[in-house]
Amino acid sequence: MSKASASNRSANVSGVTDRFANSALLRALRQEPGDGVPVWFMRQAGRSLPEYKTVRGQGTILNAIQDPERAAEITMQPIRRYGVDAAILFSDIVTPVFAVGFGIDITPGVGPTCERPFASASDLDRLRPLDPDSDLGFQTETVELLVHELEVPLIGFAGGPFTLASYLIEGKPSRDYAKVKALMMSDPRLWHQLCDRIADLAIGTLTNQVRAGASVVQLFDSWAGALRPEHYREYVLTHSTKILSAMADLGVPRIHFGINTGELLPQIAAAGAEAIGVDWRTPLGDARQRTGGRVALQGNLDPALVLAPWSVLEQEVHRVLADNAGHPGHIFNLGHGVLPQTNPDQLKRIVDLVHAVGSADGQTKGTSS
Ligand code: 1CP
């Protein structure tokens, strides 16, 4: 198990018991039986929802993120539509890097882009420490608006070291991470200095989200699976461990996610989170074996199959649940984010089915939707 004790995991930063301590999500994170299978979707807000397109407005997504009313509304949309068991803050992994003025943007149809990518030690100064009050006021306000309104826990999040470093060094989304790996292997000292700054930014933004009321945090190291296990251990693990330990000190449960991480699961579990996100390539039973049953698992329906006819999708949902074999530490999710072309009605049917199967298994669900 993690370093956090059972008692401080159900208490939030101010030592007050989280009002969602007994929600299906938090119980699954503690691997406690008896509350059905909680379900939410990575990238459930935005992109695939028509109501998102209505409120998103002009400008880049970073403008919407900095507008608390709009960001809170976008966060709420999937809760109303799907009846999922968790909300995830509408933001992006690059928000803290943007907030300290590194010079990063989100280009429509592309993703994060930097005009002057990170290339040498002098670029470290462009990643100054976060000052939550002056840099993240919009985020604090968004979370405060949300916790007031939400009846399910809010998940706060940050980008993991490898994934954020990949955007900073490549300057755009990458397929092969050639520049990232070149810097990592040729100048390990600079790599570790960069990751240390990234870890401090992650701790800053996550702490801010938790202090404002987020009940759970997720570290998205989406692209870490591009590394072999020895390199993950040598170049990434200490930084992820630092971020997750800081969250344990706040008493908040932690989820750690990446895709293509089948070979890295033991290392990722060693970083200390209560739950590990698993993509669709690794059956949950295998993931549980590789992590020694110490962590809860989140996943792992193939997001592409949400586009298949319901008769196919329904079987896939049953298969994921069967792979988990009734283990209490399961949070149903996709193996990666919702694809933009997804039909929202299919996601709603998944939520209803997971809730129905969870109840039929004799696990009494307090608030089924
Ligand atoms: O203008 C737009 O609508 C652009 C699309 C978009 C959106 C809706 C981007 C650009 N980011 C977001 C929001 C976002 N990003 C959320 C909000 C919550 C939600 O949608 O439910 C979250 C959780 C993220 C996290 C994120 N951003 C990750 C980790 C999750 C994952 O998918 O692996 C990553 C890797 C990013 C970078 C990013 N931002 C945007 C895009 C298109 C990308 C990926 C680019 C690439 O393929 O490398």
CSV table of C-alpha atoms and ligand atoms in Angstrom, one decimal:
chain,number,residue,atom,x,y,z
A,1,MET,CA,0.0,0.0,0.0
A,2,SER,CA,1.0,3.6,-0.2
A,3,LYS,CA,2.7,5.6,2.5
A,4,ALA,CA,-0.6,7.5,3.3
A,5,SER,CA,-2.4,5.8,6.2
A,6,ALA,CA,-6.1,4.8,5.8
A,7,SER,CA,-7.2,7.6,8.1
A,8,ASN,CA,-5.4,10.5,6.5
A,9,ARG,CA,-6.5,9.3,3.1
A,10,SER,CA,-10.1,10.1,3.9
A,11,ALA,CA,-9.3,13.5,5.3
A,12,ASN,CA,-8.6,16.5,3.1
A,13,VAL,CA,-5.9,19.1,3.4
A,14,SER,CA,-7.5,21.0,6.3
A,15,GLY,CA,-7.9,17.7,8.2
A,16,VAL,CA,-11.7,17.7,7.7
A,17,THR,CA,-13.2,14.5,6.4
A,18,ASP,CA,-13.9,14.9,2.7
A,19,ARG,CA,-17.7,14.9,2.2
A,20,PHE,CA,-17.1,12.4,-0.6
A,21,ALA,CA,-15.1,10.0,1.6
A,22,ASN,CA,-17.9,7.4,1.1
A,23,SER,CA,-18.5,8.0,-2.5
A,24,ALA,CA,-18.2,5.1,-4.9
A,25,LEU,CA,-14.9,6.6,-6.3
A,26,LEU,CA,-13.2,7.1,-3.0
A,27,ARG,CA,-14.2,3.7,-1.8
A,28,ALA,CA,-12.9,2.0,-4.9
A,29,LEU,CA,-9.6,4.0,-4.4
A,30,ARG,CA,-9.4,2.4,-0.9
A,31,GLN,CA,-10.2,-1.0,-2.5
A,32,GLU,CA,-13.3,-1.2,-0.2
A,33,PRO,CA,-16.1,-3.5,-1.3
A,34,GLY,CA,-19.8,-2.8,-1.5
A,35,ASP,CA,-20.4,0.3,-3.5
A,36,GLY,CA,-20.8,-0.8,-7.1
A,37,VAL,CA,-18.3,0.1,-9.8
A,38,PRO,CA,-17.7,3.8,-10.2
A,39,VAL,CA,-17.3,5.1,-13.7
A,40,TRP,CA,-16.0,8.3,-15.3
A,41,PHE,CA,-14.2,9.0,-18.6
A,42,MET,CA,-10.9,10.7,-19.3
A,43,ARG,CA,-11.6,13.6,-21.5
A,44,GLN,CA,-15.3,13.4,-20.7
A,45,ALA,CA,-15.7,17.2,-20.9
A,46,GLY,CA,-15.3,19.1,-24.2
A,47,ARG,CA,-14.6,17.9,-27.7
A,48,SER,CA,-17.4,15.3,-28.1
A,49,LEU,CA,-20.2,17.2,-26.5
A,50,PRO,CA,-22.5,19.5,-28.6
A,51,GLU,CA,-23.2,21.6,-25.5
A,52,TYR,CA,-19.4,22.2,-25.1
A,53,LYS,CA,-19.2,23.7,-28.6
A,54,THR,CA,-22.0,26.1,-27.6
A,55,VAL,CA,-20.2,27.5,-24.5
A,56,ARG,CA,-16.6,27.1,-25.5
A,57,GLY,CA,-16.5,30.4,-27.3
A,58,GLN,CA,-13.8,31.9,-29.6
A,59,GLY,CA,-10.1,31.9,-28.8
A,60,THR,CA,-8.0,29.0,-27.7
A,61,ILE,CA,-9.0,26.5,-25.1
A,62,LEU,CA,-6.6,28.3,-22.7
A,63,ASN,CA,-9.0,31.3,-22.8
A,64,ALA,CA,-11.9,29.1,-21.8
A,65,ILE,CA,-9.8,27.5,-19.0
A,66,GLN,CA,-9.1,31.0,-17.6
A,67,ASP,CA,-12.8,31.9,-17.4
A,68,PRO,CA,-14.1,30.3,-14.2
A,69,GLU,CA,-17.8,30.4,-15.0
A,70,ARG,CA,-17.2,28.9,-18.4
A,71,ALA,CA,-14.7,26.3,-17.2
A,72,ALA,CA,-17.0,25.2,-14.3
A,73,GLU,CA,-20.0,24.9,-16.8
A,74,ILE,CA,-17.9,22.7,-19.1
A,75,THR,CA,-16.8,20.5,-16.2
A,76,MET,CA,-20.5,20.1,-15.2
A,77,GLN,CA,-21.8,19.1,-18.6
A,78,PRO,CA,-20.8,15.5,-18.6
A,79,ILE,CA,-22.0,15.1,-15.0
A,80,ARG,CA,-25.5,16.1,-16.1
A,81,ARG,CA,-25.5,14.2,-19.3
A,82,TYR,CA,-23.9,10.9,-18.3
A,83,GLY,CA,-24.4,10.6,-14.5
A,84,VAL,CA,-20.7,9.7,-14.1
A,85,ASP,CA,-19.3,9.2,-10.6
A,86,ALA,CA,-16.6,11.9,-10.8
A,87,ALA,CA,-16.0,15.3,-12.4
A,88,ILE,CA,-12.6,16.2,-13.8
A,89,LEU,CA,-11.6,19.9,-13.8
A,90,PHE,CA,-11.8,21.5,-17.3
A,91,SER,CA,-8.2,22.5,-17.7
A,92,ASP,CA,-5.1,21.1,-19.5
A,93,ILE,CA,-1.8,19.6,-18.5
A,94,VAL,CA,0.0,22.7,-19.9
A,95,THR,CA,-1.9,25.2,-17.7
A,96,PRO,CA,0.8,25.7,-15.0
A,97,VAL,CA,3.5,26.0,-17.7
A,98,PHE,CA,1.4,28.6,-19.4
A,99,ALA,CA,0.7,30.4,-16.1
A,100,VAL,CA,4.4,30.9,-15.4
A,101,GLY,CA,4.9,32.4,-18.8
A,102,PHE,CA,7.1,29.8,-20.5
A,103,GLY,CA,5.5,30.6,-23.8
A,104,ILE,CA,3.2,27.7,-24.6
A,105,ASP,CA,-0.1,27.7,-26.5
A,106,ILE,CA,-2.7,25.1,-27.5
A,107,THR,CA,-3.1,25.3,-31.3
A,108,PRO,CA,-6.5,24.1,-32.5
A,109,GLY,CA,-6.4,20.8,-34.2
A,110,VAL,CA,-2.7,20.2,-33.1
A,111,GLY,CA,-2.4,20.4,-29.3
A,112,PRO,CA,0.3,22.1,-27.1
A,113,THR,CA,2.9,24.1,-29.1
A,114,CYS,CA,5.9,26.3,-28.1
A,115,GLU,CA,7.6,28.8,-30.4
A,116,ARG,CA,10.8,28.5,-28.4
A,117,PRO,CA,11.1,24.9,-27.2
A,118,PHE,CA,13.2,24.0,-24.2
A,119,ALA,CA,16.8,23.4,-25.4
A,120,SER,CA,19.4,24.4,-22.8
A,121,ALA,CA,20.1,25.3,-19.2
A,122,SER,CA,19.2,28.9,-19.8
A,123,ASP,CA,15.6,27.8,-20.5
A,124,LEU,CA,15.2,26.6,-16.9
A,125,ASP,CA,14.6,30.3,-15.9
A,126,ARG,CA,11.5,30.2,-18.1
A,127,LEU,CA,10.0,27.7,-15.6
A,128,ARG,CA,10.0,29.9,-12.5
A,129,PRO,CA,8.1,28.6,-9.4
A,130,LEU,CA,4.3,29.0,-9.4
A,131,ASP,CA,2.7,31.6,-7.1
A,132,PRO,CA,-0.8,30.1,-6.7
A,133,ASP,CA,-2.4,33.5,-5.7
A,134,SER,CA,-1.2,35.5,-8.6
A,135,ASP,CA,-0.8,32.7,-11.2
A,136,LEU,CA,-3.7,30.4,-10.6
A,137,GLY,CA,-6.6,32.6,-9.3
A,138,PHE,CA,-8.8,31.5,-12.1
A,139,GLN,CA,-8.2,27.8,-11.2
A,140,THR,CA,-9.0,28.4,-7.5
A,141,GLU,CA,-12.2,30.2,-8.5
A,142,THR,CA,-13.3,27.4,-10.9
A,143,VAL,CA,-12.7,24.7,-8.3
A,144,GLU,CA,-14.6,26.7,-5.7
A,145,LEU,CA,-17.5,27.2,-8.0
A,146,LEU,CA,-17.6,23.5,-8.7
A,147,VAL,CA,-17.3,22.0,-5.3
A,148,HIS,CA,-20.3,24.2,-4.3
A,149,GLU,CA,-22.4,22.6,-7.1
A,150,LEU,CA,-21.1,19.1,-7.4
A,151,GLU,CA,-22.6,16.0,-5.9
A,152,VAL,CA,-19.7,13.8,-7.0
A,153,PRO,CA,-16.0,14.2,-6.2
A,154,LEU,CA,-13.9,16.5,-8.3
A,155,ILE,CA,-10.6,15.1,-9.7
A,156,GLY,CA,-7.8,17.6,-10.0
A,157,PHE,CA,-4.9,16.8,-12.3
A,158,ALA,CA,-1.5,17.7,-13.6
A,159,GLY,CA,0.8,16.4,-16.4
A,160,GLY,CA,3.6,13.9,-15.5
A,161,PRO,CA,7.3,14.6,-16.0
A,162,PHE,CA,7.9,12.7,-19.3
A,163,THR,CA,4.7,14.0,-20.9
A,164,LEU,CA,5.1,17.6,-20.1
A,165,ALA,CA,8.9,17.5,-20.9
A,166,SER,CA,7.9,16.1,-24.3
A,167,TYR,CA,5.8,19.1,-25.2
A,168,LEU,CA,8.4,21.6,-23.9
A,169,ILE,CA,11.4,19.9,-25.7
A,170,GLU,CA,9.6,18.9,-29.0
A,171,GLY,CA,7.6,22.1,-29.1
A,172,LYS,CA,4.6,20.1,-30.4
A,173,PRO,CA,3.0,16.7,-30.1
A,174,SER,CA,5.5,14.0,-31.2
A,175,ARG,CA,5.3,10.4,-32.4
A,176,ASP,CA,8.9,9.2,-31.6
A,177,TYR,CA,10.1,11.6,-28.8
A,178,ALA,CA,13.4,11.8,-30.6
A,179,LYS,CA,14.5,15.2,-29.2
A,180,VAL,CA,13.2,14.3,-25.7
A,181,LYS,CA,15.2,11.1,-25.6
A,182,ALA,CA,18.3,12.8,-27.1
A,183,LEU,CA,18.3,15.4,-24.4
A,184,MET,CA,17.5,12.8,-21.7
A,185,MET,CA,20.4,10.6,-22.7
A,186,SER,CA,23.0,13.2,-23.7
A,187,ASP,CA,22.5,15.6,-20.8
A,188,PRO,CA,20.9,13.7,-17.9
A,189,ARG,CA,21.8,16.6,-15.5
A,190,LEU,CA,19.7,19.1,-17.5
A,191,TRP,CA,17.0,16.5,-17.9
A,192,HIS,CA,16.7,16.0,-14.2
A,193,GLN,CA,16.7,19.8,-13.6
A,194,LEU,CA,13.9,20.2,-16.1
A,195,CYS,CA,11.9,17.4,-14.5
A,196,ASP,CA,12.4,18.8,-11.1
A,197,ARG,CA,10.9,22.1,-12.3
A,198,ILE,CA,8.1,20.3,-13.9
A,199,ALA,CA,7.5,18.3,-10.6
A,200,ASP,CA,7.4,21.6,-8.7
A,201,LEU,CA,4.8,23.0,-11.1
A,202,ALA,CA,2.7,19.9,-10.8
A,203,ILE,CA,2.9,20.0,-7.0
A,204,GLY,CA,1.9,23.7,-7.1
A,205,THR,CA,-1.1,23.2,-9.3
A,206,LEU,CA,-2.3,20.1,-7.6
A,207,THR,CA,-1.9,21.6,-4.2
A,208,ASN,CA,-3.9,24.6,-5.3
A,209,GLN,CA,-6.7,22.3,-6.7
A,210,VAL,CA,-6.8,20.3,-3.5
A,211,ARG,CA,-6.8,23.3,-1.2
A,212,ALA,CA,-9.7,24.7,-3.3
A,213,GLY,CA,-11.7,21.5,-2.8
A,214,ALA,CA,-10.6,18.7,-5.3
A,215,SER,CA,-11.1,15.3,-3.6
A,216,VAL,CA,-8.8,13.2,-5.8
A,217,VAL,CA,-5.8,13.9,-8.0
A,218,GLN,CA,-4.7,12.3,-11.3
A,219,LEU,CA,-1.2,12.5,-12.7
A,220,PHE,CA,-1.3,12.2,-16.4
A,221,ASP,CA,2.0,10.8,-17.7
A,222,SER,CA,0.2,9.8,-20.9
A,223,TRP,CA,3.3,9.2,-23.0
A,224,ALA,CA,5.7,7.6,-20.4
A,225,GLY,CA,5.1,4.3,-22.1
A,226,ALA,CA,7.5,5.4,-24.8
A,227,LEU,CA,10.3,4.5,-22.4
A,228,ARG,CA,11.8,1.1,-21.5
A,229,PRO,CA,11.5,0.2,-17.8
A,230,GLU,CA,15.2,0.9,-16.9
A,231,HIS,CA,15.0,4.3,-18.5
A,232,TYR,CA,11.6,5.0,-16.8
A,233,ARG,CA,13.2,4.1,-13.5
A,234,GLU,CA,16.3,6.2,-14.1
A,235,TYR,CA,14.8,9.3,-15.7
A,236,VAL,CA,11.2,9.7,-14.5
A,237,LEU,CA,10.3,7.7,-11.4
A,238,THR,CA,11.9,9.9,-8.8
A,239,HIS,CA,10.1,13.0,-10.1
A,240,SER,CA,6.7,11.3,-10.2
A,241,THR,CA,7.4,9.9,-6.7
A,242,LYS,CA,8.1,13.4,-5.5
A,243,ILE,CA,4.8,14.7,-6.9
A,244,LEU,CA,2.8,11.9,-5.5
A,245,SER,CA,4.4,12.0,-2.1
A,246,ALA,CA,3.6,15.7,-1.8
A,247,MET,CA,-0.1,14.7,-2.5
A,248,ALA,CA,0.1,12.0,0.2
A,249,ASP,CA,1.1,14.7,2.6
A,250,LEU,CA,-2.1,16.5,1.7
A,251,GLY,CA,-4.1,13.3,2.4
A,252,VAL,CA,-5.6,13.1,-1.0
A,253,PRO,CA,-6.0,9.8,-3.0
A,254,ARG,CA,-4.0,9.6,-6.2
A,255,ILE,CA,-4.4,8.1,-9.6
A,256,HIS,CA,-1.4,7.7,-11.9
A,257,PHE,CA,-2.0,7.1,-15.6
A,258,GLY,CA,-0.1,6.5,-18.9
A,259,ILE,CA,-0.8,4.6,-22.1
A,260,ASN,CA,1.3,1.8,-23.5
A,261,THR,CA,2.6,1.1,-20.0
A,262,GLY,CA,2.0,-2.6,-19.8
A,263,GLU,CA,5.8,-3.2,-19.3
A,264,LEU,CA,6.1,-0.3,-16.8
A,265,LEU,CA,3.2,-1.2,-14.5
A,266,PRO,CA,5.4,-2.4,-11.6
A,267,GLN,CA,7.5,0.8,-11.8
A,268,ILE,CA,4.5,3.0,-12.0
A,269,ALA,CA,2.9,1.3,-9.0
A,270,ALA,CA,6.2,2.0,-7.1
A,271,ALA,CA,5.7,5.7,-7.5
A,272,GLY,CA,3.1,5.5,-4.8
A,273,ALA,CA,-0.5,6.2,-6.1
A,274,GLU,CA,-3.6,4.4,-4.7
A,275,ALA,CA,-4.7,3.6,-8.3
A,276,ILE,CA,-3.0,3.1,-11.7
A,277,GLY,CA,-4.7,3.8,-15.0
A,278,VAL,CA,-4.4,0.9,-17.4
A,279,ASP,CA,-4.9,1.1,-21.2
A,280,TRP,CA,-6.8,-1.4,-23.2
A,281,ARG,CA,-3.7,-3.4,-24.2
A,282,THR,CA,-3.3,-5.0,-20.8
A,283,PRO,CA,-6.2,-7.0,-19.4
A,284,LEU,CA,-7.0,-5.9,-15.8
A,285,GLY,CA,-6.3,-9.3,-14.4
A,286,ASP,CA,-2.7,-9.2,-15.8
A,287,ALA,CA,-2.3,-5.6,-14.6
A,288,ARG,CA,-3.4,-6.7,-11.1
A,289,GLN,CA,-0.8,-9.4,-11.1
A,290,ARG,CA,2.0,-7.1,-12.3
A,291,THR,CA,1.2,-4.6,-9.6
A,292,GLY,CA,0.9,-7.3,-6.9
A,293,GLY,CA,-2.7,-6.4,-6.1
A,294,ARG,CA,-1.4,-3.4,-4.1
A,295,VAL,CA,-3.2,-0.7,-6.1
A,296,ALA,CA,-6.7,-0.1,-7.4
A,297,LEU,CA,-7.0,-0.1,-11.2
A,298,GLN,CA,-8.7,2.3,-13.5
A,299,GLY,CA,-9.7,1.4,-17.0
A,300,ASN,CA,-9.7,0.0,-19.6
A,301,LEU,CA,-12.2,0.0,-22.5
A,302,ASP,CA,-10.7,0.8,-25.9
A,303,PRO,CA,-11.9,4.3,-26.7
A,304,ALA,CA,-12.1,3.4,-30.4
A,305,LEU,CA,-14.7,0.7,-29.6
A,306,VAL,CA,-17.1,3.3,-28.2
A,307,LEU,CA,-17.7,4.0,-31.9
A,308,ALA,CA,-18.7,0.4,-32.6
A,309,PRO,CA,-22.4,-0.7,-32.7
A,310,TRP,CA,-23.9,-1.1,-29.2
A,311,SER,CA,-24.1,-4.9,-29.5
A,312,VAL,CA,-20.2,-5.0,-29.8
A,313,LEU,CA,-19.6,-2.3,-27.2
A,314,GLU,CA,-21.9,-3.9,-24.7
A,315,GLN,CA,-19.8,-7.1,-24.9
A,316,GLU,CA,-16.6,-5.1,-24.4
A,317,VAL,CA,-18.0,-3.5,-21.3
A,318,HIS,CA,-18.9,-6.9,-19.9
A,319,ARG,CA,-15.4,-8.2,-20.8
A,320,VAL,CA,-13.7,-5.4,-18.9
A,321,LEU,CA,-15.9,-6.1,-15.9
A,322,ALA,CA,-15.2,-9.8,-16.2
A,323,ASP,CA,-11.4,-9.2,-16.5
A,324,ASN,CA,-11.6,-7.3,-13.2
A,325,ALA,CA,-13.4,-10.4,-11.7
A,326,GLY,CA,-15.4,-8.4,-9.1
A,327,HIS,CA,-12.3,-6.9,-7.4
A,328,PRO,CA,-13.4,-3.9,-5.3
A,329,GLY,CA,-10.6,-1.7,-6.4
A,330,HIS,CA,-11.9,-1.0,-9.9
A,331,ILE,CA,-12.8,2.4,-11.4
A,332,PHE,CA,-14.4,1.8,-14.8
A,333,ASN,CA,-13.0,4.2,-17.5
A,334,LEU,CA,-11.6,4.1,-21.0
A,335,GLY,CA,-8.0,3.1,-21.6
A,336,HIS,CA,-7.4,6.7,-22.9
A,337,GLY,CA,-9.5,9.8,-23.5
A,338,VAL,CA,-12.9,10.0,-25.3
A,339,LEU,CA,-12.3,10.4,-29.0
A,340,PRO,CA,-13.7,13.7,-30.4
A,341,GLN,CA,-16.0,11.8,-32.9
A,342,THR,CA,-17.7,9.8,-30.1
A,343,ASN,CA,-21.5,9.7,-29.9
A,344,PRO,CA,-22.3,10.9,-26.3
A,345,ASP,CA,-25.3,8.5,-26.2
A,346,GLN,CA,-22.9,5.5,-26.3
A,347,LEU,CA,-21.1,6.9,-23.2
A,348,LYS,CA,-24.4,7.3,-21.4
A,349,ARG,CA,-25.3,3.7,-22.2
A,350,ILE,CA,-21.9,2.5,-20.8
A,351,VAL,CA,-22.5,4.4,-17.5
A,352,ASP,CA,-26.0,2.9,-17.2
A,353,LEU,CA,-24.7,-0.6,-17.9
A,354,VAL,CA,-21.7,-0.4,-15.5
A,355,HIS,CA,-24.0,0.9,-12.8
A,356,ALA,CA,-26.6,-1.9,-13.5
A,357,VAL,CA,-24.0,-4.7,-13.5
A,358,GLY,CA,-22.4,-3.3,-10.3
A,359,SER,CA,-25.8,-3.4,-8.6
A,360,ALA,CA,-26.8,-6.8,-10.0
A,361,ASP,CA,-23.5,-8.2,-8.6
A,362,GLY,CA,-25.0,-7.5,-5.2
A,363,GLN,CA,-22.8,-4.5,-4.6
A,364,THR,CA,-25.4,-1.9,-3.3
A,365,LYS,CA,-24.9,1.4,-5.0
A,366,GLY,CA,-26.0,4.4,-2.9
A,367,THR,CA,-26.7,6.8,-5.8
A,368,SER,CA,-27.2,5.1,-9.1
A,369,SER,CA,-28.0,7.5,-11.9
B,1,1CP,O1,-9.8,23.7,-28.3
B,1,1CP,C1,-10.0,22.5,-27.9
B,1,1CP,O2,-11.2,22.1,-27.6
B,1,1CP,C2,-8.8,21.6,-28.0
B,1,1CP,C3,-8.9,20.2,-27.4
B,1,1CP,C4,-8.5,20.1,-26.0
B,1,1CP,C5,-9.3,20.0,-24.8
B,1,1CP,C6,-10.8,19.9,-24.7
B,1,1CP,C7,-7.1,20.2,-25.5
B,1,1CP,C8,-5.9,20.4,-26.3
B,1,1CP,N1,-7.1,20.1,-24.1
B,1,1CP,C9,-8.4,19.9,-23.7
B,1,1CP,C10,-8.8,19.8,-22.2
B,1,1CP,C11,-8.1,18.8,-21.4
B,1,1CP,N2,-6.8,18.3,-21.6
B,1,1CP,C12,-8.7,18.1,-20.3
B,1,1CP,C13,-10.0,18.6,-19.7
B,1,1CP,C14,-11.0,17.6,-19.2
B,1,1CP,C15,-11.7,16.8,-20.2
B,1,1CP,O3,-11.6,17.0,-21.4
B,1,1CP,O4,-12.6,16.1,-19.6
B,1,1CP,C16,-7.8,17.2,-19.8
B,1,1CP,C17,-7.9,16.2,-18.7
B,1,1CP,C18,-6.6,17.3,-20.6
B,1,1CP,C19,-5.4,16.6,-20.3
B,1,1CP,C20,-4.3,16.5,-21.4
B,1,1CP,N3,-4.0,17.4,-22.3
B,1,1CP,C21,-3.5,15.4,-21.6
B,1,1CP,C22,-3.6,14.1,-20.7
B,1,1CP,C23,-4.7,13.2,-21.1
B,1,1CP,C24,-4.5,12.5,-22.4
B,1,1CP,O5,-5.4,12.6,-23.3
B,1,1CP,O6,-3.5,11.8,-22.5
B,1,1CP,C25,-2.7,15.6,-22.7
B,1,1CP,C26,-1.6,14.7,-23.2
B,1,1CP,C27,-2.9,17.0,-23.1
B,1,1CP,C28,-2.3,17.7,-24.2
B,1,1CP,C29,-3.2,18.1,-25.2
B,1,1CP,N4,-4.0,19.2,-25.1
B,1,1CP,C30,-4.9,19.4,-26.2
B,1,1CP,C31,-4.6,18.3,-27.0
B,1,1CP,C32,-5.2,18.0,-28.4
B,1,1CP,C33,-3.6,17.5,-26.4
B,1,1CP,C34,-2.9,16.2,-26.9
B,1,1CP,C35,-2.0,16.5,-28.1
B,1,1CP,C36,-1.2,15.2,-28.5
B,1,1CP,O7,-1.8,14.3,-29.1
B,1,1CP,O8,0.0,15.2,-28.1
